[in-house]
Rosetta silent file (secondary structure, phi, psi, omega in degrees, C-alpha in Angstrom):
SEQUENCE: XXXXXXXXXXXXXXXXXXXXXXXXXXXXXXXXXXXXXXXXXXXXXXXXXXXXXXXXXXXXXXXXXXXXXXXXXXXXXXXXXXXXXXXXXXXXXXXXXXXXXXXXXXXXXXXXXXXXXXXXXXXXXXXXXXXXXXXXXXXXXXXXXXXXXXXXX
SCORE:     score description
SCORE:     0.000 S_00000001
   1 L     0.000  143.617 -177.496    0.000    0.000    0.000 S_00000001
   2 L  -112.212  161.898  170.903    1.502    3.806   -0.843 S_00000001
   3 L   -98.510  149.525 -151.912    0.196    6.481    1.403 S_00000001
   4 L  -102.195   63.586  177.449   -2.610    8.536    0.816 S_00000001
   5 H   -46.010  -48.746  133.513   -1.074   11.983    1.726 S_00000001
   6 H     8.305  -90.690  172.441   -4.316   13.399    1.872 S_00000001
   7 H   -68.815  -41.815 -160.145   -5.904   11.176    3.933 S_00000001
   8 H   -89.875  -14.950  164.150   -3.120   10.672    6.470 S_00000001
   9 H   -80.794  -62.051 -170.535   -3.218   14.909    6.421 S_00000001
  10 H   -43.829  -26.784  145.987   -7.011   15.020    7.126 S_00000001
  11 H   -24.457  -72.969  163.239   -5.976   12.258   10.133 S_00000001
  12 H   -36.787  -57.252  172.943   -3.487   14.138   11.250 S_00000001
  13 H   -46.072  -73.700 -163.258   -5.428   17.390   11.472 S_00000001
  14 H   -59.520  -25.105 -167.713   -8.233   15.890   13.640 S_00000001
  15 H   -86.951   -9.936  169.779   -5.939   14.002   15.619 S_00000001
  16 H  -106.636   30.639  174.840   -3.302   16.885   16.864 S_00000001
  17 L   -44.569  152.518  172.980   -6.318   19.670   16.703 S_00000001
  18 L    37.965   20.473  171.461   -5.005   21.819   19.579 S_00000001
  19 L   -63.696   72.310 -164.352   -2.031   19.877   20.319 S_00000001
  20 L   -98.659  -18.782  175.732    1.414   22.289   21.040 S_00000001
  21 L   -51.741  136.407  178.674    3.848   19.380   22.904 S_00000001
  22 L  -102.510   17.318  148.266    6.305   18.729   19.944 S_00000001
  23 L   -93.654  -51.637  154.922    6.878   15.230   21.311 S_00000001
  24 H     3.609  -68.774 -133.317    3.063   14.321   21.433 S_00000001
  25 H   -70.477  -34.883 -163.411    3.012   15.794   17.782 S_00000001
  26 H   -69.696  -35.335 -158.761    5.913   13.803   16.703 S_00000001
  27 H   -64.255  -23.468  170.925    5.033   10.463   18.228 S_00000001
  28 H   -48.029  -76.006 -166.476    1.302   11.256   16.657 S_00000001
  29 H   -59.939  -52.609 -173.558    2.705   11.814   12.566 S_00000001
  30 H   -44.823  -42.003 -159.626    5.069    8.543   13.469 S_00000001
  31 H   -82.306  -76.862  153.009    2.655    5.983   14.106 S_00000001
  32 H     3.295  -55.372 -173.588   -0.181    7.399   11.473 S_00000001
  33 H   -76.868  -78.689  163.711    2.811    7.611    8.807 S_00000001
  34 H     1.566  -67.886 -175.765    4.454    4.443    9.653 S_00000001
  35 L   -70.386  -26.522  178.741    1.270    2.403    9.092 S_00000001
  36 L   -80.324   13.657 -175.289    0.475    4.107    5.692 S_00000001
  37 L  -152.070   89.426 -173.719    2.784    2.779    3.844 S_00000001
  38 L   -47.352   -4.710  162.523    4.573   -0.465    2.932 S_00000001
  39 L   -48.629  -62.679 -159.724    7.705    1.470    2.104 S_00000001
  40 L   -78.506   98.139 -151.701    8.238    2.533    5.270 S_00000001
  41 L  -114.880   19.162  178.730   10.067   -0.170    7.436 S_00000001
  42 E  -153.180  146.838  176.492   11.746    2.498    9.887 S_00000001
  43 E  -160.324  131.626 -167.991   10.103    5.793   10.818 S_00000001
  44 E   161.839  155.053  178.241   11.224    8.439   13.104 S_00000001
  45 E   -99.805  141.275 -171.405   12.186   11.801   14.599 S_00000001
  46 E  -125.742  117.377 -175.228   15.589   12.702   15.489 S_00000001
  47 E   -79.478  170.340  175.173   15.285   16.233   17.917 S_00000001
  48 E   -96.083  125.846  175.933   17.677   18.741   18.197 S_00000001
  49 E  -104.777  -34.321 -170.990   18.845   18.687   21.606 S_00000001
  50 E  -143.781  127.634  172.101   22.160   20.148   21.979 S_00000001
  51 L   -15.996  139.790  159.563   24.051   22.785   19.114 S_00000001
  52 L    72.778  -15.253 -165.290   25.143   20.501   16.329 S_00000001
  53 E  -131.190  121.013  145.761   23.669   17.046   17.805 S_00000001
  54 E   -74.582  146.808  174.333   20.588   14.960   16.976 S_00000001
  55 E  -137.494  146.984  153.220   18.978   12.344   19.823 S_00000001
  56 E   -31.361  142.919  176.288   16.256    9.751   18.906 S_00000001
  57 E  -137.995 -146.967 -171.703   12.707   11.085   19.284 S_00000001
  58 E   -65.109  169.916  173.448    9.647    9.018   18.899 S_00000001
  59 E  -166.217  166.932  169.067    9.923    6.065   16.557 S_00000001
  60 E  -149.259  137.856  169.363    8.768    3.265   14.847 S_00000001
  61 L   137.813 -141.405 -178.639   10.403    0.335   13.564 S_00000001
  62 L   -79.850  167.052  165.086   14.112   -1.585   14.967 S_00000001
  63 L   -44.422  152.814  175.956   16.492    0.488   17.086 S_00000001
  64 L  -133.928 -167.263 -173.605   17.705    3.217   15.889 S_00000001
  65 L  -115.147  146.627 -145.331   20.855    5.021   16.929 S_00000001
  66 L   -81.794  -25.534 -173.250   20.395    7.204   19.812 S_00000001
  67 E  -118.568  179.616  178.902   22.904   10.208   18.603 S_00000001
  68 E   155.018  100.838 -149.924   23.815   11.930   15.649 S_00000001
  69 E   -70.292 -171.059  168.865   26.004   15.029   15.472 S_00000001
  70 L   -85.807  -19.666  170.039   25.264   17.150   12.363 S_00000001
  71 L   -93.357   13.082  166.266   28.296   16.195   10.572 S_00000001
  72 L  -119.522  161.441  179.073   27.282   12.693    9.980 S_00000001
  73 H    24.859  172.177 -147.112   25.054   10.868    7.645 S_00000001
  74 H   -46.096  -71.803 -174.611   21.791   10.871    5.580 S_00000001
  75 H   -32.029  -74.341  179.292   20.245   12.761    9.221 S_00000001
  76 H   -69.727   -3.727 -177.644   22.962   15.297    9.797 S_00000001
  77 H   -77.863  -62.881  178.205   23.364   16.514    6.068 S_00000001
  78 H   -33.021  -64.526 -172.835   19.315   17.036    6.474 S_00000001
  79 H   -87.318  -11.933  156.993   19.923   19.244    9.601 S_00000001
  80 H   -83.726  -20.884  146.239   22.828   20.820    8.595 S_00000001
  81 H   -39.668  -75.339  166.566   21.536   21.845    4.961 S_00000001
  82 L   101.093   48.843 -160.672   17.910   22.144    6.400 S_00000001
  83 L  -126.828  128.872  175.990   17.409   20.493    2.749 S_00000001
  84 L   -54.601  141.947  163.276   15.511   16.902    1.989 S_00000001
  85 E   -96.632  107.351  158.493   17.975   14.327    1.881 S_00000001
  86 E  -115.631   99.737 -158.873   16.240   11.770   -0.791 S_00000001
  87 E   -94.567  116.662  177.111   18.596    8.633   -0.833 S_00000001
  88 L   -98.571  -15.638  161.644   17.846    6.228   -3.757 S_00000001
  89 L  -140.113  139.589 -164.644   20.910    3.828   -1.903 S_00000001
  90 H   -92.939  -55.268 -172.276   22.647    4.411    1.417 S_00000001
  91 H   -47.650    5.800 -161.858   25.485    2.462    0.406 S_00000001
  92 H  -132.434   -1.791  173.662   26.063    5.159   -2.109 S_00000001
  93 L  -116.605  127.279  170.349   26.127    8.255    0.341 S_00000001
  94 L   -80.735  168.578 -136.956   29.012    9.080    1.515 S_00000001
  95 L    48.203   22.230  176.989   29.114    8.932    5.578 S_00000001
  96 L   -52.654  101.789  149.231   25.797    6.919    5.634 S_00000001
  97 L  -103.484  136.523 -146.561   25.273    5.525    9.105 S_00000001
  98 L   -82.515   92.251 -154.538   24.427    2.437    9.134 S_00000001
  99 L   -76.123  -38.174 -139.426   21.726    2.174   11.877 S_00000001
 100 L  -156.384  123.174  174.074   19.827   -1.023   10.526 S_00000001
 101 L   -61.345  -27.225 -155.610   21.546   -3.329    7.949 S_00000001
 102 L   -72.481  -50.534 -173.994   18.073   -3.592    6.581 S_00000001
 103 L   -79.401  146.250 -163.863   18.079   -0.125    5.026 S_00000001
 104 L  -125.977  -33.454 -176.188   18.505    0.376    1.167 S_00000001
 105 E  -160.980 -175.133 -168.375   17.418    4.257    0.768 S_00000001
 106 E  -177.492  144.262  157.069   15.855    7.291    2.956 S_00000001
 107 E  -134.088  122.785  159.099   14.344   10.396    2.832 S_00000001
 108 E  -111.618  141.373  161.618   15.174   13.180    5.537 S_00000001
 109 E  -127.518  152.034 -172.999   13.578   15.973    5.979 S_00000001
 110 E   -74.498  116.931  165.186   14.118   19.186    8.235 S_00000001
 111 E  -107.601  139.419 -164.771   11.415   20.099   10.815 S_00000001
 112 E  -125.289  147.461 -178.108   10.729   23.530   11.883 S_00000001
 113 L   -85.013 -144.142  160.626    8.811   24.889   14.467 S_00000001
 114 L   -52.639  -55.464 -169.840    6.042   28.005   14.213 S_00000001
 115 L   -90.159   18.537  159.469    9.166   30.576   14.481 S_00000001
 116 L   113.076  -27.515 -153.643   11.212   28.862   11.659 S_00000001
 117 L   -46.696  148.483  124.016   13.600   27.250   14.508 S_00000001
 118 E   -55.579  106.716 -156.180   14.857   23.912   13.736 S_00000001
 119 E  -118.685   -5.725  166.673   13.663   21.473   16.262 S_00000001
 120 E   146.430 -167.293 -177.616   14.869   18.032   14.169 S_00000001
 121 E  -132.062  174.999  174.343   14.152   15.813   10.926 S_00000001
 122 E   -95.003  126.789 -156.106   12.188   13.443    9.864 S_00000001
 123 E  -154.385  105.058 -176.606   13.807   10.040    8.869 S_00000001
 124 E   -94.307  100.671 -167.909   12.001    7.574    6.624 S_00000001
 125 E   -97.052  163.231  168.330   14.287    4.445    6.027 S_00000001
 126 E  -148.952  134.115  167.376   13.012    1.884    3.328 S_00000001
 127 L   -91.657   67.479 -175.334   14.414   -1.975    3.024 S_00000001
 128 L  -150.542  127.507  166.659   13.740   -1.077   -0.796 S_00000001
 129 L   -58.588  147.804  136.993   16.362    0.250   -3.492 S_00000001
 130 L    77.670   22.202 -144.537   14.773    3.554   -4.825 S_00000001
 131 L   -96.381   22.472  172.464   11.677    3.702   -2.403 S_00000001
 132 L  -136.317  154.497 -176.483   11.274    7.672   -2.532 S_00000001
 133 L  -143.656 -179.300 -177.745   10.320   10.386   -4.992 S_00000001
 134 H   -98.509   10.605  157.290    9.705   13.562   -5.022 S_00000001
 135 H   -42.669  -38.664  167.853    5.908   12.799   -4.850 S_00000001
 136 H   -58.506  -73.432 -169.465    7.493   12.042   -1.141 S_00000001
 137 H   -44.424  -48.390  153.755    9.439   14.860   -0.548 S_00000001
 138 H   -74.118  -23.552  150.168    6.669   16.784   -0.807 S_00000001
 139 H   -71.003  -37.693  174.964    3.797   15.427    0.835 S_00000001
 140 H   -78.560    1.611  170.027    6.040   14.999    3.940 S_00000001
 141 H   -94.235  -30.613  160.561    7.282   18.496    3.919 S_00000001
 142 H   -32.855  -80.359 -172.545    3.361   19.598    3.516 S_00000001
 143 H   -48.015  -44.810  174.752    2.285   17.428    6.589 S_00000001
 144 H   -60.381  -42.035  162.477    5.600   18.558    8.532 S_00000001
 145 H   -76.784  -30.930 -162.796    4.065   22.278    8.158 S_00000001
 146 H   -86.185  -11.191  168.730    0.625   21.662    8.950 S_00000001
 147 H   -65.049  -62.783 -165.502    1.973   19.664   12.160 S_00000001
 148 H  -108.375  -10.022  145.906    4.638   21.795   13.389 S_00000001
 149 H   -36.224  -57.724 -174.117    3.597   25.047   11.903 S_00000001
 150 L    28.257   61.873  167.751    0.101   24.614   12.095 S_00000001
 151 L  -102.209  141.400  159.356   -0.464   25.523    8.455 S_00000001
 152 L   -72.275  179.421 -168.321   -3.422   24.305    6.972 S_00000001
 153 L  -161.040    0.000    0.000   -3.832   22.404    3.823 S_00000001
């Protein structure tokens, strides 16, 4: 099944209506996203916590690795850019770390709060060659504003 970006926004909407914790919001868009898609065999937020450093946020799938400075991999390119990372093979980017043997490609994306701030990405793994477009990249940066934004759509 591909997700219905749409539907999984009209979800969303009712289900963080009045909602401002930005762990709530994330662990909310994981599990909703996660389940929409057969793609999607890893799903998670990585927060900003400290200058320069990602930490694990809500998730769904195997472990994932708990840190990640900005100067490493698919994750830290995303938050140091503030640019989608869309990976058609991890073995093919260089610094890729390799949380889950499992993974074949990713899309990261940068999440911002209301006041622009960077507060962490989004990190979609797939055990698929190829398993993002930019049909992706753009419904998840759409859903990533009307969540953490709270722009409508």
């Amino acid at each position: 099944m591909r997700i219905d970006y749409a539907q999984v926004s009209r979800t969303l909407a009712a289900l963080t209506e009045g909602e401002t914790d930005q762990v709530a919001l994330m662990a909310t868009m994981v599990c909703e996203l996660h389940h929409a898609d057969d793609r999607f065999d890893w799903t998670g937020f990585y927060r900003v916590t400290a200058p320069e450093m990602l930490r694990i946020g809500p998730y769904q799938g195997g472990h994932g690795c708990l840190k990640i400075p900005f100067s490493r991999g698919v994750c830290g390119a995303a938050a140091r850019t503030g640019r989608v990372q869309l990976v058609g093979d991890v073995n093919a980017f260089d610094g890729h770390i390799a949380c889950a043997s499992s993974t074949l490609s990713e899309i990261v994306l940068p999440v911002h709060d209301e006041a622009g701030q960077l507060i962490g990405v989004l990190d979609i793994d797939s055990n698929q060659p190829d398993a993002f477009t930019q049909v992706d990249a753009a419904g998840l940066t759409r859903l990533l504003a009307q969540v953490f934004r709270h722009e409508g759509f």
